Short mmCIF file of C-alpha atoms in Angstrom, two decimals:
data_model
loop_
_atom_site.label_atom_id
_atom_site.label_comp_id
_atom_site.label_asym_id
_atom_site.label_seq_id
_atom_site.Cartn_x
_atom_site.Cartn_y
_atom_site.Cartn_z
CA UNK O 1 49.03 -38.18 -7.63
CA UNK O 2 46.68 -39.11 -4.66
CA UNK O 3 42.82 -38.54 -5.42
CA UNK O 4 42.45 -35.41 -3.21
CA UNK O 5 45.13 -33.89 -5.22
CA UNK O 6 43.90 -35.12 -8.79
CA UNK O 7 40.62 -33.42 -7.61
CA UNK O 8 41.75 -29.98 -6.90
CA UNK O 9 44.52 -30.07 -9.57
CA UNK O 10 41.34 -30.83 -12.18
CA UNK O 11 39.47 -28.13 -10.32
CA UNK O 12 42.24 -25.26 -10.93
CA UNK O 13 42.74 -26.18 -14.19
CA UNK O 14 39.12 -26.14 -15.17
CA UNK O 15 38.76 -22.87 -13.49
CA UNK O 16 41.64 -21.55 -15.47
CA UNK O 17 40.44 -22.69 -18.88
CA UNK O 18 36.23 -21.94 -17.97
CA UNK O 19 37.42 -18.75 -17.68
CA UNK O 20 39.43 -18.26 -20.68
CA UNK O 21 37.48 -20.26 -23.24
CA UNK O 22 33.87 -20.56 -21.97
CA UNK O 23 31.99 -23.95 -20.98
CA UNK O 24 31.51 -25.03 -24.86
CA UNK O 25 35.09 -23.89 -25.36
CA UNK O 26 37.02 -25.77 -22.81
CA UNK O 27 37.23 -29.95 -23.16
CA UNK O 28 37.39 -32.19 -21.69
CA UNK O 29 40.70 -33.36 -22.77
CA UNK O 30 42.23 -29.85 -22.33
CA UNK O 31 41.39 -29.91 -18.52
CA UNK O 32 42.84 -33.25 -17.76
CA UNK O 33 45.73 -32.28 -19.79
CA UNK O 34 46.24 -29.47 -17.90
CA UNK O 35 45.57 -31.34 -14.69
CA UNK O 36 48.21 -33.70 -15.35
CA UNK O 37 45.29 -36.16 -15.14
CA UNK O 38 43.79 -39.08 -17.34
CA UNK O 39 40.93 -38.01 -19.44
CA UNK O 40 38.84 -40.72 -17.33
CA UNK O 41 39.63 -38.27 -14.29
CA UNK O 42 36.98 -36.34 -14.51
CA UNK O 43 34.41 -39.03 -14.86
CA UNK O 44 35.65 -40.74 -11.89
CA UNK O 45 35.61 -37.49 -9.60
CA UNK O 46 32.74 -35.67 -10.94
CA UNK O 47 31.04 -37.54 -13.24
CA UNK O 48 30.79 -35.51 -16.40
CA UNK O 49 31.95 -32.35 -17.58
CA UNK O 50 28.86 -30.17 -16.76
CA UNK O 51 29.54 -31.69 -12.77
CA UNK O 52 32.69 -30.16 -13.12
CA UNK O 53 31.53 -27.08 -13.80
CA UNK O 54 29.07 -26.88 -11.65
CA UNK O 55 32.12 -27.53 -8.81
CA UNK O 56 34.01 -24.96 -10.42
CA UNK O 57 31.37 -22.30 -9.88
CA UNK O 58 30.19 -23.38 -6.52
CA UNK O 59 34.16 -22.95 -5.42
CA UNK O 60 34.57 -19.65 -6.34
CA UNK O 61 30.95 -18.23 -5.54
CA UNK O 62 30.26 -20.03 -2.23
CA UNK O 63 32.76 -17.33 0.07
CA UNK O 64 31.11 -14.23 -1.75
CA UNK O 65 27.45 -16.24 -0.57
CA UNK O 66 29.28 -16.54 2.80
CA UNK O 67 30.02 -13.13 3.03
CA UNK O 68 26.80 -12.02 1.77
CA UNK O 69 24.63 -13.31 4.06
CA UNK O 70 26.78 -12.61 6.96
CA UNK O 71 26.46 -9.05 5.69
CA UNK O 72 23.19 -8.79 5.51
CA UNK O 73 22.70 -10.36 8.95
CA UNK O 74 24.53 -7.83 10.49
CA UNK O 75 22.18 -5.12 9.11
CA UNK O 76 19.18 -6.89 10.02
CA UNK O 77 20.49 -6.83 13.19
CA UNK O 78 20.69 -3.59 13.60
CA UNK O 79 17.52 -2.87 11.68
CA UNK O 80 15.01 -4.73 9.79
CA UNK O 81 14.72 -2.55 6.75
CA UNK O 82 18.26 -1.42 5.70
CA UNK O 83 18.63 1.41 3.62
CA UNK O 84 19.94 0.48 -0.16
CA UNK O 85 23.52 1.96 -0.12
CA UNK O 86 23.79 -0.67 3.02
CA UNK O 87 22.40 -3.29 0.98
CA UNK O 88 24.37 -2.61 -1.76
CA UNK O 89 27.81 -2.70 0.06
CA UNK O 90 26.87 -6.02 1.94
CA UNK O 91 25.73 -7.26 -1.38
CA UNK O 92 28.57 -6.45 -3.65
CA UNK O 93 31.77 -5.58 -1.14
CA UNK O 94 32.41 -9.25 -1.23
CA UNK O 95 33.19 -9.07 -5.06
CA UNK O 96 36.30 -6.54 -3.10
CA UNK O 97 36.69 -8.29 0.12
CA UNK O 98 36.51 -12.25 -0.87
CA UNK O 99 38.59 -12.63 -4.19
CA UNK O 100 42.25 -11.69 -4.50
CA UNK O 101 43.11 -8.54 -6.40
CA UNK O 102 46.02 -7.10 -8.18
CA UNK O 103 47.33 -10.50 -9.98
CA UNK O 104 46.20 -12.95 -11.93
CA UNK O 105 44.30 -15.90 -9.97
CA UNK O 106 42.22 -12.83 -9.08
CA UNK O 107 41.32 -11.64 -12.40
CA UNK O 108 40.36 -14.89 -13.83
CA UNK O 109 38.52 -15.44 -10.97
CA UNK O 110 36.09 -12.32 -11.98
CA UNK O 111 36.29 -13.84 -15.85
CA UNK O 112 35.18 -17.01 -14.40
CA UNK O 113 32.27 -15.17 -12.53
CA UNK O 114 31.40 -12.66 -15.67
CA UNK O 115 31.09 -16.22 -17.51
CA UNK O 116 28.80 -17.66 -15.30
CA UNK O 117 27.15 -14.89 -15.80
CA UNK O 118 26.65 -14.40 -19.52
CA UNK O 119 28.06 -17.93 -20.92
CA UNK O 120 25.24 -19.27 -23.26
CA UNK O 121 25.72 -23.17 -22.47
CA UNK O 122 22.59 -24.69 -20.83
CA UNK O 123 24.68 -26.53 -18.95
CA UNK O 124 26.17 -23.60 -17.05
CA UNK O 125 22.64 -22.57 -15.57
CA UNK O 126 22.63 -25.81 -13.72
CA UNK O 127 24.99 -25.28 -10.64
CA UNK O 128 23.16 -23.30 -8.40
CA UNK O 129 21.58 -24.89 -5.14
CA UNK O 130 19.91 -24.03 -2.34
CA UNK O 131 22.65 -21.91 -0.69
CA UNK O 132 22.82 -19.57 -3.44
CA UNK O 133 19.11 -19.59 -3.36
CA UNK O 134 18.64 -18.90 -0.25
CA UNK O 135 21.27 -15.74 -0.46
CA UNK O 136 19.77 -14.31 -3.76
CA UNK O 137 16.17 -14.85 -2.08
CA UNK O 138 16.82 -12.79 1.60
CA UNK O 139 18.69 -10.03 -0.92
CA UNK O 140 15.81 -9.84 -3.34
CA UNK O 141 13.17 -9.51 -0.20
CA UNK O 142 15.43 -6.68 1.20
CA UNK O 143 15.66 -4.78 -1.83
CA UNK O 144 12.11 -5.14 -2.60
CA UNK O 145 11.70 -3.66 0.80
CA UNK O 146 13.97 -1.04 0.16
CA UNK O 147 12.61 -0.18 -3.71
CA UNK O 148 8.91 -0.73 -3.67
CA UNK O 149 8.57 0.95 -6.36
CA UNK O 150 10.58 -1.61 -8.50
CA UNK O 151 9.59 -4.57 -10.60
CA UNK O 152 10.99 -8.21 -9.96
CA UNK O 153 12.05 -8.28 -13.14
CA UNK O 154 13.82 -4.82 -13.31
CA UNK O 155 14.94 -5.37 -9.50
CA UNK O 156 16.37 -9.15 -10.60
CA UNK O 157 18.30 -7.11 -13.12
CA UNK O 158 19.71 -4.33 -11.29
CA UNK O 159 20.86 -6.91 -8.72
CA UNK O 160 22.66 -9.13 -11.94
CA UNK O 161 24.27 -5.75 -12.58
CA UNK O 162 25.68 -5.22 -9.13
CA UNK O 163 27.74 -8.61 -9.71
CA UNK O 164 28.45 -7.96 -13.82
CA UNK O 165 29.57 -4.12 -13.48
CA UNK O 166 31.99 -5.04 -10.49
CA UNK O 167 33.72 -8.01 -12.37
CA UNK O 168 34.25 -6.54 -15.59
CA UNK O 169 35.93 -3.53 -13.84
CA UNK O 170 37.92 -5.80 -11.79
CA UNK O 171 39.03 -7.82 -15.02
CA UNK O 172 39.97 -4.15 -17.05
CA UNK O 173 41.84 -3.09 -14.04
CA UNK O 174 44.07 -6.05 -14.31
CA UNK O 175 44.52 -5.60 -17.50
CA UNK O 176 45.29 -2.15 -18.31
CA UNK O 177 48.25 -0.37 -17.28
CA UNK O 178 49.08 2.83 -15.88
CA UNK O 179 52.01 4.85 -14.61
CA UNK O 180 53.06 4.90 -10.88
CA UNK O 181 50.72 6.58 -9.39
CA UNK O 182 47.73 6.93 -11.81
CA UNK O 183 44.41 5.54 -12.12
CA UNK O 184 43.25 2.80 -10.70
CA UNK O 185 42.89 3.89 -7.32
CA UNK O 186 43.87 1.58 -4.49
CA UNK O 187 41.37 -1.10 -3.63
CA UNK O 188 39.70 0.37 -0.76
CA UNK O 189 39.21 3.52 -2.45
CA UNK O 190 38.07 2.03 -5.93
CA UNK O 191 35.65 0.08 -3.38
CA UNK O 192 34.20 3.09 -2.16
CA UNK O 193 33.63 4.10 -6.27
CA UNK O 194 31.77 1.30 -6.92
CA UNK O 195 29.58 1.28 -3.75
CA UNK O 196 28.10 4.82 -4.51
CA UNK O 197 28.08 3.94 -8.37
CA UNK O 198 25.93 1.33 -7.55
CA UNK O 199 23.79 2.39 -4.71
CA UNK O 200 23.06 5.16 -7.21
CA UNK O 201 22.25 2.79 -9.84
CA UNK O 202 19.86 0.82 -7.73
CA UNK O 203 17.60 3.55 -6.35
CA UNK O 204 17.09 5.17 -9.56
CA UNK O 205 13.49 5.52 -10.78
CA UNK O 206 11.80 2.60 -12.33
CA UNK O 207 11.90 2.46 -16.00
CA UNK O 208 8.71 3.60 -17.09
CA UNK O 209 6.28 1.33 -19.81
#
């Protein structure tokens, strides 16, 4: 197996088994299994197992960041303080518009996110750079914009919601199953739910003290 291909196959199967098992759940071991690999694989293309991770996560969030902030260029285009069902849809319509939906490389792909989320390791709060900085940054300064009313700290959380409400429904809805023709709705519809859930969510008064 060349190196380019030993790379990616390590990346899809550590994807696969992140999501599944966690970052303290998944060896080593299993990945390069997986991979078809030699456990030394992973040294030699990432150098450890938290660098692995951290490629793992950059992978699958780095087109939603991409979409993001060519979202919210195009409103500040148009205007420099965009209203916060706007910001909301440039924000989180990626979480619709970037990952595949209806099978399953699309609904691990939201249990990967929902675990870099909420997975306890220290290790997975390391993978961030300045790209995902930089995108998180321009949306907080919008919002704050928008929501002056708001607290960074209640505004960072509303904004962790957008991301963790959208993935867990996009995990259930692969999951569940319904008769032709029921619930859930098509895509662009069930994108249209979430938009005014969560434009409603975000401009809600501030929790009082």
């Amino acid at each position: 197996m060349a190196n380019s291909d030993t790379r990616t196959q390590l990346l899809d199967a550590a994807e696969r088994l992140f999501a599944e098992h966690g970052y303290r759940g998944t060896s080593v071991r299993a990945i390069t299994e997986s991979a078809g690999a030699n456990l030394a694989a992973v040294g030699y293309h990432f150098g450890s197992k938290a660098e692995l991770w951290a490629a793992v996560a950059r992978r699958v969030i780095e087109p939603i960041n991409a979409a993001q902030s060519a979202g919210l260029d195009r409103l500040l285009a148009r205007t420099p303080d965009p209203q916060v069902p706007e910001l909301v849809e440039a924000f989180a319509g990626p979480l619709f518009d970037v990952i595949p939906q209806g099978d399953e490389g699309g609904a691990r792909t939201y249990r990967l996110i929902m675990t870099i989320l909420i997975d306890p390791a220290e290790e997975t709060r390391s993978w961030t750079g300045p790209t995902q900085d930089a995108v998180r940054d321009r949306y907080l300064a919008a919002f704050e914009r928008a929501l002056p009313g708001l607290s960074q700290e209640e505004l960072g959380f509303r904004m962790r919601g957008l991301l963790a409400v959208t993935a867990v429904d996009r995990v259930e809805i692969y999951h569940q199953h319904h008769p032709a023709g029921a619930f859930p709705a098509a895509g662009g519809t069930v994108r249209r739910f979430a938009i005014t859930f969560l434009a409603a969510a975000m401009s809600a008064p501030p929790t009082q003290p």
